[in-house]
mmCIF file of C-alpha atoms in Angstrom:
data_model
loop_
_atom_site.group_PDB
_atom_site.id
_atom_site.type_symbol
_atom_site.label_atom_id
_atom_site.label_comp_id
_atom_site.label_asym_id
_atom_site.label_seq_id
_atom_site.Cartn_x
_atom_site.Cartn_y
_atom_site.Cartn_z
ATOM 1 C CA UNK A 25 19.490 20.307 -3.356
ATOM 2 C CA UNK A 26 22.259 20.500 -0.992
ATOM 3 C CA UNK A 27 22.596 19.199 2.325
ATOM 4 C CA UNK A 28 19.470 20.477 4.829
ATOM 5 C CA UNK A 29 17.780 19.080 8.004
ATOM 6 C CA UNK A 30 17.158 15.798 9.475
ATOM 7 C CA UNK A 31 14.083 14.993 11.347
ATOM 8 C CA UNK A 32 13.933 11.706 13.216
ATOM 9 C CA UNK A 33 11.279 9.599 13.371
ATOM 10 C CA UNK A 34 10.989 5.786 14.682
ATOM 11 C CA UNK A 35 10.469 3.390 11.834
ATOM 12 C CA UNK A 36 10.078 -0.275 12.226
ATOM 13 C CA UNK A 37 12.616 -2.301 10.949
ATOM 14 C CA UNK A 38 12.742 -6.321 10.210
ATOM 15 C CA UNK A 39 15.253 -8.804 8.749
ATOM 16 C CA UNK A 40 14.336 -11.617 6.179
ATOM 17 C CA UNK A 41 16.784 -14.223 5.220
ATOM 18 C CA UNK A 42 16.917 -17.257 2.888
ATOM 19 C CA UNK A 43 18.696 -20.330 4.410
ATOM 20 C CA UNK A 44 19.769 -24.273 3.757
ATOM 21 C CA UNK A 45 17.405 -27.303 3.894
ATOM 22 C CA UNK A 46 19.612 -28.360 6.778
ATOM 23 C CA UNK A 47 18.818 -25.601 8.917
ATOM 24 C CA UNK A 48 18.903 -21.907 9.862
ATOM 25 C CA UNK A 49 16.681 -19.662 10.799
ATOM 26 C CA UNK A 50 13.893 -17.201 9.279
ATOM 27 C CA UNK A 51 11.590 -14.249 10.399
ATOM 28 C CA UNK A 52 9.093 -11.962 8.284
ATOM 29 C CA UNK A 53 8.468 -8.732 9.070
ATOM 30 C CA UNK A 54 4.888 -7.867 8.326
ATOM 31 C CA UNK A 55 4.421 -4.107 6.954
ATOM 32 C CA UNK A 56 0.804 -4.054 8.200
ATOM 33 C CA UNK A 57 1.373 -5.537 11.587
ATOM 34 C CA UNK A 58 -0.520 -8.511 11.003
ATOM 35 C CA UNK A 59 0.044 -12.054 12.937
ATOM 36 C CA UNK A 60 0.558 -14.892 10.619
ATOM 37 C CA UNK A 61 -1.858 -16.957 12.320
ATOM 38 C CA UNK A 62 -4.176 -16.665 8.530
ATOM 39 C CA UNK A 63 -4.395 -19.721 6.410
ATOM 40 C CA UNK A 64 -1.722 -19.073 3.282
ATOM 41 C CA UNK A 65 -4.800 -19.233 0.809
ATOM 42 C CA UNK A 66 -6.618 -16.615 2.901
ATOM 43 C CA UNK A 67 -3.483 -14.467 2.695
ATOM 44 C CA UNK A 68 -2.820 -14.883 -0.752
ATOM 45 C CA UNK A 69 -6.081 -13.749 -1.785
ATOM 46 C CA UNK A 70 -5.642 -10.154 0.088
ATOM 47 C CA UNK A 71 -2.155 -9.851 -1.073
ATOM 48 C CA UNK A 72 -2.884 -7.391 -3.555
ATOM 49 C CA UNK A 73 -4.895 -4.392 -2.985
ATOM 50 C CA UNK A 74 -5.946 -1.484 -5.450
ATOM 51 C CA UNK A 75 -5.057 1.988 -5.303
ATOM 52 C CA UNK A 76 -8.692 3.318 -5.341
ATOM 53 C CA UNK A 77 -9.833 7.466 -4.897
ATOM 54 C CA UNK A 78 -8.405 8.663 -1.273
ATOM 55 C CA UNK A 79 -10.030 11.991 -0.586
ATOM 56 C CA UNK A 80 -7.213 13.405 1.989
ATOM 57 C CA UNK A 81 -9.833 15.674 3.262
ATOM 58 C CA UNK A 82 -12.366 12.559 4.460
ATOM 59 C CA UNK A 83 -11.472 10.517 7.585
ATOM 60 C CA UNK A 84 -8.400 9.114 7.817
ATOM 61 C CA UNK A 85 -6.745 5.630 9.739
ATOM 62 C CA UNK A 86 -4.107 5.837 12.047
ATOM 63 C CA UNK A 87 -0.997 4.570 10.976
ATOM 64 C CA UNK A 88 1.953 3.446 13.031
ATOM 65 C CA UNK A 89 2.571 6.364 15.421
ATOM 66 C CA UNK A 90 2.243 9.229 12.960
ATOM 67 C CA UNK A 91 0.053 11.813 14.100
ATOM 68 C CA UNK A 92 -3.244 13.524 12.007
ATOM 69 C CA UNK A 93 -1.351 16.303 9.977
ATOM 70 C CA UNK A 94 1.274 13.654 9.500
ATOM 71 C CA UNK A 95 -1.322 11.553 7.564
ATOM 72 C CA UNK A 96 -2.989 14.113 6.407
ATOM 73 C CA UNK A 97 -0.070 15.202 4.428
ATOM 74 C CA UNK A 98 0.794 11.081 2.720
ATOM 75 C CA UNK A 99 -2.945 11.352 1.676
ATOM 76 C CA UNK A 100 -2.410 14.511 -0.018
ATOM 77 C CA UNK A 101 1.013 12.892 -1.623
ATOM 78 C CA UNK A 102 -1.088 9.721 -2.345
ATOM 79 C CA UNK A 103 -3.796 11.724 -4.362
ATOM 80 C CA UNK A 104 -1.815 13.905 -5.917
ATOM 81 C CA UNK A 105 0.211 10.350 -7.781
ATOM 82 C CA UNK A 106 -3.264 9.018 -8.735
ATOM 83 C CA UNK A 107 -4.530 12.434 -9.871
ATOM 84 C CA UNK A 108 -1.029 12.210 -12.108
ATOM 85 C CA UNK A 109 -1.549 8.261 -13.093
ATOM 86 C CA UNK A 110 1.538 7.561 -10.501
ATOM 87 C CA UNK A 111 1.795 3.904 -9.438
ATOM 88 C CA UNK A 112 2.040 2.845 -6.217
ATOM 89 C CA UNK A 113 5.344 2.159 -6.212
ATOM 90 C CA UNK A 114 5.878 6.068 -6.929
ATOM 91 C CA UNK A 115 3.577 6.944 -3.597
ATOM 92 C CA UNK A 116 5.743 4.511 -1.285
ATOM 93 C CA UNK A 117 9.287 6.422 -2.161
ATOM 94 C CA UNK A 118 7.273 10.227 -2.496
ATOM 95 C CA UNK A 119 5.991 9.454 1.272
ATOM 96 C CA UNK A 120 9.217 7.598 2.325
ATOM 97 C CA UNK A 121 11.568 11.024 1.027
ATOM 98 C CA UNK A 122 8.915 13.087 3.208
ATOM 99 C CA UNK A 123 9.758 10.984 5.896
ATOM 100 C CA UNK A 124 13.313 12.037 5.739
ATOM 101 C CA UNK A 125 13.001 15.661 4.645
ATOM 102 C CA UNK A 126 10.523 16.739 6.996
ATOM 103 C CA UNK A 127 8.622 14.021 9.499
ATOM 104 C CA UNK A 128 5.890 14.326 6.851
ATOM 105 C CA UNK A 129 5.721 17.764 8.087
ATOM 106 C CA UNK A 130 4.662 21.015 6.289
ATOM 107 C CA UNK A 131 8.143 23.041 7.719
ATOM 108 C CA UNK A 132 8.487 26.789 7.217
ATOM 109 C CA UNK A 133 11.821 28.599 7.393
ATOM 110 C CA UNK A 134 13.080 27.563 10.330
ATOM 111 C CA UNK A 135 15.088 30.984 10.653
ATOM 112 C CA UNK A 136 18.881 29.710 11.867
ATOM 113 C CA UNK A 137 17.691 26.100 12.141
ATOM 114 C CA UNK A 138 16.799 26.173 8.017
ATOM 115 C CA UNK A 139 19.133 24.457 5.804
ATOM 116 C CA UNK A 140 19.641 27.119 3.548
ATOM 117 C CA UNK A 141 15.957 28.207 2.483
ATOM 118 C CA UNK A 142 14.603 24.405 2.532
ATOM 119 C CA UNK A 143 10.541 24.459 2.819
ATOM 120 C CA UNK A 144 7.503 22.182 3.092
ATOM 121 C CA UNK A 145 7.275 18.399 3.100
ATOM 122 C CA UNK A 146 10.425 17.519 0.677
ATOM 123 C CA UNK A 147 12.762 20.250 1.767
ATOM 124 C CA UNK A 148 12.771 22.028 -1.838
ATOM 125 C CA UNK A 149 14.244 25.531 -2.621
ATOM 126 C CA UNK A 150 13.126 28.505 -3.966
ATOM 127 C CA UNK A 151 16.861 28.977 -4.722
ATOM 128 C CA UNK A 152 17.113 26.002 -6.798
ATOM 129 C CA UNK A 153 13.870 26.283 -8.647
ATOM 130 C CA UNK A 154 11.243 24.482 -7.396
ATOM 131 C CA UNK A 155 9.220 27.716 -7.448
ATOM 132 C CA UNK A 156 7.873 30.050 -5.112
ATOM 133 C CA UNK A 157 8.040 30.005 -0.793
ATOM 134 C CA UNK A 158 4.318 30.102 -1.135
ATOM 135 C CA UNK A 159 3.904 27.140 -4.021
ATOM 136 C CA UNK A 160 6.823 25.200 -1.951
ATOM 137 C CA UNK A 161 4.492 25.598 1.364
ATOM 138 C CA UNK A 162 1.464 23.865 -0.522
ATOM 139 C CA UNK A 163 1.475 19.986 -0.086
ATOM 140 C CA UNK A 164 -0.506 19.629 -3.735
ATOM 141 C CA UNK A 165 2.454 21.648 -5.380
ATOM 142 C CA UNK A 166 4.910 20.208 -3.539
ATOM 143 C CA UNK A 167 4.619 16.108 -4.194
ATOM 144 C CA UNK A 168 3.610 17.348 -8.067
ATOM 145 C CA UNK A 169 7.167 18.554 -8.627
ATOM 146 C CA UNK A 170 8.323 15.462 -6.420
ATOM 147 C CA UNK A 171 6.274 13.395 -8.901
ATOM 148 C CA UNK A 172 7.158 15.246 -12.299
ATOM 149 C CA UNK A 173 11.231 15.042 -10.955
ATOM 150 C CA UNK A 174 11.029 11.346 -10.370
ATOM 151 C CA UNK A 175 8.900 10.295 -14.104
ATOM 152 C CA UNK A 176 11.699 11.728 -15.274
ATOM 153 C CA UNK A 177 14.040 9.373 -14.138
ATOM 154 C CA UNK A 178 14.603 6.507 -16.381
ATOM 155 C CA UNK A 179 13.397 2.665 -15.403
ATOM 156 C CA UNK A 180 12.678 4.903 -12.141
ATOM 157 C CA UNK A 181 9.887 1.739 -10.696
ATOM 158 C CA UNK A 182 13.073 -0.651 -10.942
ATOM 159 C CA UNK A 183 15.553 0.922 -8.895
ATOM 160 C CA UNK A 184 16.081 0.872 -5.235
ATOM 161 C CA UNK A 185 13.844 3.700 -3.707
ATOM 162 C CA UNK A 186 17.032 5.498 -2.532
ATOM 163 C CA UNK A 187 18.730 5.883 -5.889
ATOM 164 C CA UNK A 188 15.116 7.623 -7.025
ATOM 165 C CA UNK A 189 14.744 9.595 -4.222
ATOM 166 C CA UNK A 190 18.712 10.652 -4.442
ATOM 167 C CA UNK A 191 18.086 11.115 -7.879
ATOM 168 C CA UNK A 192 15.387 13.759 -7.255
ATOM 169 C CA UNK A 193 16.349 15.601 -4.089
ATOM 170 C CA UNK A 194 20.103 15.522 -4.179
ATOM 171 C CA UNK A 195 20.844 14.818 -0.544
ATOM 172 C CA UNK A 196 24.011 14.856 0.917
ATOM 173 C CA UNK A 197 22.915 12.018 2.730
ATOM 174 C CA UNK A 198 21.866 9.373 -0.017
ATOM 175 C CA UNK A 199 21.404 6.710 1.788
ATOM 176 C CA UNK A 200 19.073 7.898 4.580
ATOM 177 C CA UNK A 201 15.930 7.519 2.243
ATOM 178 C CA UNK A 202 16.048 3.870 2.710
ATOM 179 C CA UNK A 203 14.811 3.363 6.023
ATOM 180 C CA UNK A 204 11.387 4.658 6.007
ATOM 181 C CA UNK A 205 10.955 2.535 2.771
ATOM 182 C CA UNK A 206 8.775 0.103 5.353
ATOM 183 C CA UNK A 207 6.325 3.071 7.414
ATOM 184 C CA UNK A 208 5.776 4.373 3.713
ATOM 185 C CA UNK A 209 4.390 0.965 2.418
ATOM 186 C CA UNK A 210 2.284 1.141 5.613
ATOM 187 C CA UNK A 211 1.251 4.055 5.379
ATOM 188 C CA UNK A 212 0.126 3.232 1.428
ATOM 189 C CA UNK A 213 -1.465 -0.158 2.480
ATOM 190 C CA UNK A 214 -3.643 1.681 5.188
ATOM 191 C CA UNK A 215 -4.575 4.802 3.444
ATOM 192 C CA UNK A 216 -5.307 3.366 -0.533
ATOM 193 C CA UNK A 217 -6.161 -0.273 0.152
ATOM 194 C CA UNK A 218 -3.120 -2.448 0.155
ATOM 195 C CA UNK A 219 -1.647 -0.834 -2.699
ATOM 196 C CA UNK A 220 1.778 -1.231 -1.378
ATOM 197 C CA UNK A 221 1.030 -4.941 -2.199
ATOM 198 C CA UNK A 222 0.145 -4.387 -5.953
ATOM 199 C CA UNK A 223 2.329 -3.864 -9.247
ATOM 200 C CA UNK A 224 0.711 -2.206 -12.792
ATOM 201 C CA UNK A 225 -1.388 0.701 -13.199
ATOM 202 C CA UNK A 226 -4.063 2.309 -11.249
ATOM 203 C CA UNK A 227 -6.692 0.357 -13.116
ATOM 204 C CA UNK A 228 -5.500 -2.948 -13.148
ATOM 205 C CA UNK A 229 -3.095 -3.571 -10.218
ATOM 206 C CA UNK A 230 -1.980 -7.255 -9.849
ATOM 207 C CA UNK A 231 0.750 -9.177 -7.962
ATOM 208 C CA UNK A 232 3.637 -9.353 -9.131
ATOM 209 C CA UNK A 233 5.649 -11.619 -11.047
ATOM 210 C CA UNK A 234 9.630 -12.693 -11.173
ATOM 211 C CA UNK A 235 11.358 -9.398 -12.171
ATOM 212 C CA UNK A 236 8.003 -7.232 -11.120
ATOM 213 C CA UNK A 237 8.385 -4.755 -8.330
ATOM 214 C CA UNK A 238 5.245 -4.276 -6.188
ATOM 215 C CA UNK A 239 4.804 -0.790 -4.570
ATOM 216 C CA UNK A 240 6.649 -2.236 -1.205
ATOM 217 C CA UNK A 241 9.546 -2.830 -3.854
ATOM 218 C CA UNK A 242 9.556 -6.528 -3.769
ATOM 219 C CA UNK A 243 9.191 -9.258 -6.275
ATOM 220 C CA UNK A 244 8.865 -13.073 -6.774
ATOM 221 C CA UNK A 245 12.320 -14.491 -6.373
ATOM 222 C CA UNK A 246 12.090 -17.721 -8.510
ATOM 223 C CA UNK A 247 9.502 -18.256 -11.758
ATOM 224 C CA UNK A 248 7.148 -20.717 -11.600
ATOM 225 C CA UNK A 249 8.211 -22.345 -8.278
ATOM 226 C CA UNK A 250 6.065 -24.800 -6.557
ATOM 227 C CA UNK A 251 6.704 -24.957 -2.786
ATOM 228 C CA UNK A 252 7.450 -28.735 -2.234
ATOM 229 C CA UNK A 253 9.066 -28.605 1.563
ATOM 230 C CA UNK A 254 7.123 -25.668 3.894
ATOM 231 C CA UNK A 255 8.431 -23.960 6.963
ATOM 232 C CA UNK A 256 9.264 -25.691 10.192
ATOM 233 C CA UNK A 257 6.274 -28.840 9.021
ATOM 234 C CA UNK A 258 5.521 -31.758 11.806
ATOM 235 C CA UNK A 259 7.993 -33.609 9.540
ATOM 236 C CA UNK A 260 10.715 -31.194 9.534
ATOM 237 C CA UNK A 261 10.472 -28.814 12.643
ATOM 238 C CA UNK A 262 13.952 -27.161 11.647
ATOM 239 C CA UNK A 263 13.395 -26.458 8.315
ATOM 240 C CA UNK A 264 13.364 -22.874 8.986
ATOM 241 C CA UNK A 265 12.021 -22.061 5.386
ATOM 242 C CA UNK A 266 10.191 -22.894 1.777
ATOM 243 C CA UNK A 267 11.500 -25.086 -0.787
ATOM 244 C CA UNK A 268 11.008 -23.373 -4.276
ATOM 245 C CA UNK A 269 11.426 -26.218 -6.629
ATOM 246 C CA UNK A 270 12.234 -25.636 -9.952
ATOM 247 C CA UNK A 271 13.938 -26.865 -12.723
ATOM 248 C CA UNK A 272 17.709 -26.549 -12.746
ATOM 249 C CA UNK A 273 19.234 -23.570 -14.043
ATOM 250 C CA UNK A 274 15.908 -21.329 -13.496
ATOM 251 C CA UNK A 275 16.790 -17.467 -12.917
ATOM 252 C CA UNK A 276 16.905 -16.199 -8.973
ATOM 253 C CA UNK A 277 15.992 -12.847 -8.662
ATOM 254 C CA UNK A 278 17.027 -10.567 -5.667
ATOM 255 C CA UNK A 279 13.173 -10.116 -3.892
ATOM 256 C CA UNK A 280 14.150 -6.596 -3.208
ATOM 257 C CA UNK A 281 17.007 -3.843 -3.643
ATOM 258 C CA UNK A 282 19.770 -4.391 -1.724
ATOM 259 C CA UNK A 283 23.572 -4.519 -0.923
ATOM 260 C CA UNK A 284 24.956 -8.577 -0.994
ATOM 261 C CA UNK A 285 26.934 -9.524 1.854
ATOM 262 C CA UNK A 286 27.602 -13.027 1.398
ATOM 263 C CA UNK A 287 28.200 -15.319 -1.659
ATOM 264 C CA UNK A 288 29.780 -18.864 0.019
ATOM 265 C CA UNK A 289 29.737 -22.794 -0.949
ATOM 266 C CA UNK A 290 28.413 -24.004 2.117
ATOM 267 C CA UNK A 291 28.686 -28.005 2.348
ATOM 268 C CA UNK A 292 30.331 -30.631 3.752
ATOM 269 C CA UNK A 293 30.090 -34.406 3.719
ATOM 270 C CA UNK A 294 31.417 -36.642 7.237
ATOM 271 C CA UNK A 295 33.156 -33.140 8.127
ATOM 272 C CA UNK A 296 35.112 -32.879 4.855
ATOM 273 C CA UNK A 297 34.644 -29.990 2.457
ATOM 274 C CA UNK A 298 32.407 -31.236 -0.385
ATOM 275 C CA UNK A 299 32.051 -29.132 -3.865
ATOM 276 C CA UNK A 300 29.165 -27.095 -4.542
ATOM 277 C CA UNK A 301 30.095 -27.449 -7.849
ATOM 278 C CA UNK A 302 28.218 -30.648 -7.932
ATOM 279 C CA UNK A 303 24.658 -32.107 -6.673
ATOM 280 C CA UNK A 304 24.383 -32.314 -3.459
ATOM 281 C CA UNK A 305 22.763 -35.467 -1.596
ATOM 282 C CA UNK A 306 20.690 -36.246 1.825
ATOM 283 C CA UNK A 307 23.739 -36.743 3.911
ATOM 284 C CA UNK A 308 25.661 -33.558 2.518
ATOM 285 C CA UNK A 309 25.409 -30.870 4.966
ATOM 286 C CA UNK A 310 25.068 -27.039 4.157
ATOM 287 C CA UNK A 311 23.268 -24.481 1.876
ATOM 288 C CA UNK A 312 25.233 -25.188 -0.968
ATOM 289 C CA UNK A 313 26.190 -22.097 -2.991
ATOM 290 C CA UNK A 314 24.200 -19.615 -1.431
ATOM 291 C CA UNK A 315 23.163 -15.384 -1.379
ATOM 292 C CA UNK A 316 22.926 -13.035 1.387
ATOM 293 C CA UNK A 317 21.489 -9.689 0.813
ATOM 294 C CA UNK A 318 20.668 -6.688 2.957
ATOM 295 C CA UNK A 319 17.438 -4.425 2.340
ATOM 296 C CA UNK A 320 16.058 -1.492 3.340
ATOM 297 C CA UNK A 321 15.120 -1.618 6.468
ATOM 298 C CA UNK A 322 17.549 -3.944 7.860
ATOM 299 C CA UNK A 323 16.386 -7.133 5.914
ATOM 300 C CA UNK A 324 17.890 -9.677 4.892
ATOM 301 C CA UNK A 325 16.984 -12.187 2.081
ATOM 302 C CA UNK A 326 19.097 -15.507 1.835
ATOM 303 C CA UNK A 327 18.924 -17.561 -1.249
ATOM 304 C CA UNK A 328 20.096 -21.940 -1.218
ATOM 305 C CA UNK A 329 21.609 -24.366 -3.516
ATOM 306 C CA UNK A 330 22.058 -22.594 -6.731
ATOM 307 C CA UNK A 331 23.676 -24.722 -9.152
ATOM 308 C CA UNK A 332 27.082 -22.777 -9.518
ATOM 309 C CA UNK A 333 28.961 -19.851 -8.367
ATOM 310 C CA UNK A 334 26.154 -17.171 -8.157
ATOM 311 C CA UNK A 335 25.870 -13.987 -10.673
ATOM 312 C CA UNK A 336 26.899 -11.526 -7.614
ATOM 313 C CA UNK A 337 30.067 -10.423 -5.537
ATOM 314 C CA UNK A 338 30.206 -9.396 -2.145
ATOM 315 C CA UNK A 339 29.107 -5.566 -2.100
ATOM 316 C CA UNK A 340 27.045 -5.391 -5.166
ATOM 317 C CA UNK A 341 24.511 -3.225 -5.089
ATOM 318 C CA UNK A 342 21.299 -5.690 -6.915
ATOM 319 C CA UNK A 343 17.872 -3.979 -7.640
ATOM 320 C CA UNK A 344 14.646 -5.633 -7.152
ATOM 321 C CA UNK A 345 14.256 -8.696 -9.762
ATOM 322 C CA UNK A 346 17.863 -8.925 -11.006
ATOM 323 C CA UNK A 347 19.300 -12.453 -11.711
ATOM 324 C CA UNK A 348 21.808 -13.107 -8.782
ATOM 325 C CA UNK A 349 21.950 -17.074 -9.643
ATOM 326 C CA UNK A 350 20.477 -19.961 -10.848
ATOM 327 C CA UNK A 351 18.279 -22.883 -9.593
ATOM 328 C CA UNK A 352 20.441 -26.152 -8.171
ATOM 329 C CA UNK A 353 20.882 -29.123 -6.402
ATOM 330 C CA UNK A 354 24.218 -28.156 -4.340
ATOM 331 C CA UNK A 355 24.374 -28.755 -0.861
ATOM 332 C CA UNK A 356 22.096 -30.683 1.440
ATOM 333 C CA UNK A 357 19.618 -31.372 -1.024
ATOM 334 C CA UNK A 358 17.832 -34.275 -2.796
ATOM 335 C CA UNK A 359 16.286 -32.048 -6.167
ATOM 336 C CA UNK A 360 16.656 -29.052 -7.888
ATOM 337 C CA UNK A 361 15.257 -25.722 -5.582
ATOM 338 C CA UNK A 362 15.923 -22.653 -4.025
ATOM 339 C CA UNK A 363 15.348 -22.300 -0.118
ATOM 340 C CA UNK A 364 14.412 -19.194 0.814
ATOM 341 C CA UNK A 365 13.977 -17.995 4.355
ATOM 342 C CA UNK A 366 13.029 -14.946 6.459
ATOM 343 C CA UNK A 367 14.680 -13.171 9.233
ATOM 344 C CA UNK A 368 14.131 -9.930 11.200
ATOM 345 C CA UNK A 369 16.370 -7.337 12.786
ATOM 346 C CA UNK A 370 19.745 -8.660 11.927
ATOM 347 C CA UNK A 371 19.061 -12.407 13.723
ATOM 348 C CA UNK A 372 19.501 -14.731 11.403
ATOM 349 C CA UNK A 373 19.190 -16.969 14.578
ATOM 350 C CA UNK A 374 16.298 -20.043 15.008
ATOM 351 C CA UNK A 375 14.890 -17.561 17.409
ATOM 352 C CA UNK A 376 14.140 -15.138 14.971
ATOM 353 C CA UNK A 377 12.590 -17.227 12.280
ATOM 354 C CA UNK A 378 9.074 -17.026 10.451
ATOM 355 C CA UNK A 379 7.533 -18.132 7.412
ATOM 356 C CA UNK A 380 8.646 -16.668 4.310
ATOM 357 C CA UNK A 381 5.322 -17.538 2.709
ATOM 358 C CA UNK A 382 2.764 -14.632 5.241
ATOM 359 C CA UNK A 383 5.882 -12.126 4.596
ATOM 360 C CA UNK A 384 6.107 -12.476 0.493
ATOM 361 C CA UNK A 385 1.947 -12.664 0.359
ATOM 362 C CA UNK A 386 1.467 -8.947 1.921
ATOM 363 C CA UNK A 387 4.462 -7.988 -0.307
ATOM 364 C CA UNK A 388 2.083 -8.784 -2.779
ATOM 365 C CA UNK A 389 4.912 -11.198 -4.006
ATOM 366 C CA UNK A 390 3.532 -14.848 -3.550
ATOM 367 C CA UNK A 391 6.161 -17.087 -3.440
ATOM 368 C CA UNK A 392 4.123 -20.399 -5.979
ATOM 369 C CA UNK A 393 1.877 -22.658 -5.092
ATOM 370 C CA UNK A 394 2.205 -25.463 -1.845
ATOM 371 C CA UNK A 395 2.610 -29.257 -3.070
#
């Protein structure tokens, strides 16, 4: 499919980044619109929804500002993946490529505004086989021969949502897909019951665990963890994320698809450089070796004190899951963990900061259990 029309439409957008014992700053952007004034155990135990039967015909929520035909047509793309034994994950990136086709609108041929002869809710062409104007113009047909495209797509639930959706619709603009990735998992969570937050089948959707991609496309980032140091506590108001402690050398996994944009040794001791190479201590200062990585939707995930030069370089494109480093003790630390923090919009500022632990829950990612 060649290059064709772009409809805007506002999406909301957040930033989530992982930073040092000693500091920095965090922020969760919550895909339902939730406060985070719930209890972490009342969270965790709605974290993961189920896909259930959605009958686009029946009464339908509002979602976000989208308007009726808008949601009527992601309930039709939702029921068609269950009627096909789709997982979630396969309804957030069908309804997040609709987004950037059409609006989520049923378009016609636009005369001299068509790209080429483009039709219906994923822009596909009679030209390039996707069958008839009249099958192209029916919603049903339409996200069926989205669906049968992307099962054919190898590993297709563990790649970023743009690389499936590129893979699919051949845009010549690949990387546009990305930022509806959010307003699709919203529009999943409100229409089939927080399934956005779930990994696994229809019938037995779970959350998800360390190299597991939940429908949102995010995943547990370290094994096993138990949270031993929360966010901003009485005891440590600038700790400005969780503590996943965990035993030296255990795997960190990117918590969603992304492009890295920083890999540093970050510590100092009395204002001298001090090697991340080695445990850190109390009175060193810094994240030790640390990750940054950008996600859809202009997120970013930072991850602390790995125990030696991380598995990742500057530009690397990581999917959900993979192994970007390993557990440590580098940096201001006094045992072996990984801080991980939050941020939204691009501020990885104190002003911007939130608790991981409400963000990763509705991801349906929970982040361990709290010492």
């Amino acid at each position: 499919m060649s290059a064709r029309r772009r409809l805007g439409i506002l999406v909301a957008v957040g930033v989530i980044g992982l930073f040092a014992c000693c500091g920095g700053t965090a922020a969760a952007f919550f895909i339902d619109g939730s406060d985070n004034s719930q209890s972490n155990a009342s969270m965790a135990s709605m974290a993961c929804g189920g896909g259930g039967t959605l009958n686009p015909s029946g009464k339908l929520p509002e979602v976000d500002s989208l308007g009726d035909a808008q949601i009527h047509n992601a309930a039709v793309i939702i029921s068609v993946g269950q009627q096909l034994n789709v997982p979630p994950r396969g309804w957030v990136i069908a309804i997040a490529t609709a987004l950037q086709e059409s609006a989520l609108t049923n378009l016609p041929n636009l005369g001299a505004a068509n790209d080429h002869d483009s039709l219906g809710l994923f822009q596909q062409r009679p030209s390039q086989g996707w069958g008839t104007r009249q099958q192209i113009l029916d919603p049903s047909y339409a996200a069926r021969k989205f669906y049968e495209k992307m099962l054919a797509i190898p590993n297709w639930q563990q790649l970023p949502l743009t690389v499936v959706a590129q893979d699919v619709q051949r845009s010549a603009y690949p990387n546009a897909y990305a930022k509806h990735e959010p307003l699709a998992t919203a529009v999943v969570n409100q229409l089939a019951n927080n399934a956005g937050r779930a990994v696994g089948n229809l019938v037995n959707e779970r959350c998800a665990q360390p190299g597991e991609v939940t429908a949102s496309g995010w995943t547990v980032p370290v094994k096993g963890a138990t949270i031993t140091s929360g966010f901003r506590t009485a005891e440590r108001p600038t700790h400005n994320g969780d503590d996943l402690a965990a035993p030296k050398g255990t795997p960190i996994h990117a918590a969603a698809a992304g492009v890295v944009t920083v890999v540093r040794c970050q510590a100092s001791l009395n204002g001298e450089p001090y090697s991340c190479d080695q445990d850190g201590s109390i009175s060193v200062q810094g994240c030790g070796w640390y990750v940054e990585i950008l996600h859809a939707g202009n997120i970013i995930t930072r991850y602390c004190h790995q125990i030696r030069h991380p598995n990742v370089v500057v530009g690397q494109q990581v999917t959900a899951g993979q192994v970007i480093g390993w557990v440590g003790d580098s940096g201001n630390s006094t045992g072996p963990h990984c801080h991980f923090e939050v941020h939204l919009n691009g501020d990885n500022s104190a002003a911007g900061a939130v608790d991981p632990v409400p963000f990763m829950n509705r991801q349906g990612a929970p982040l361990g259990a709290q010492q």
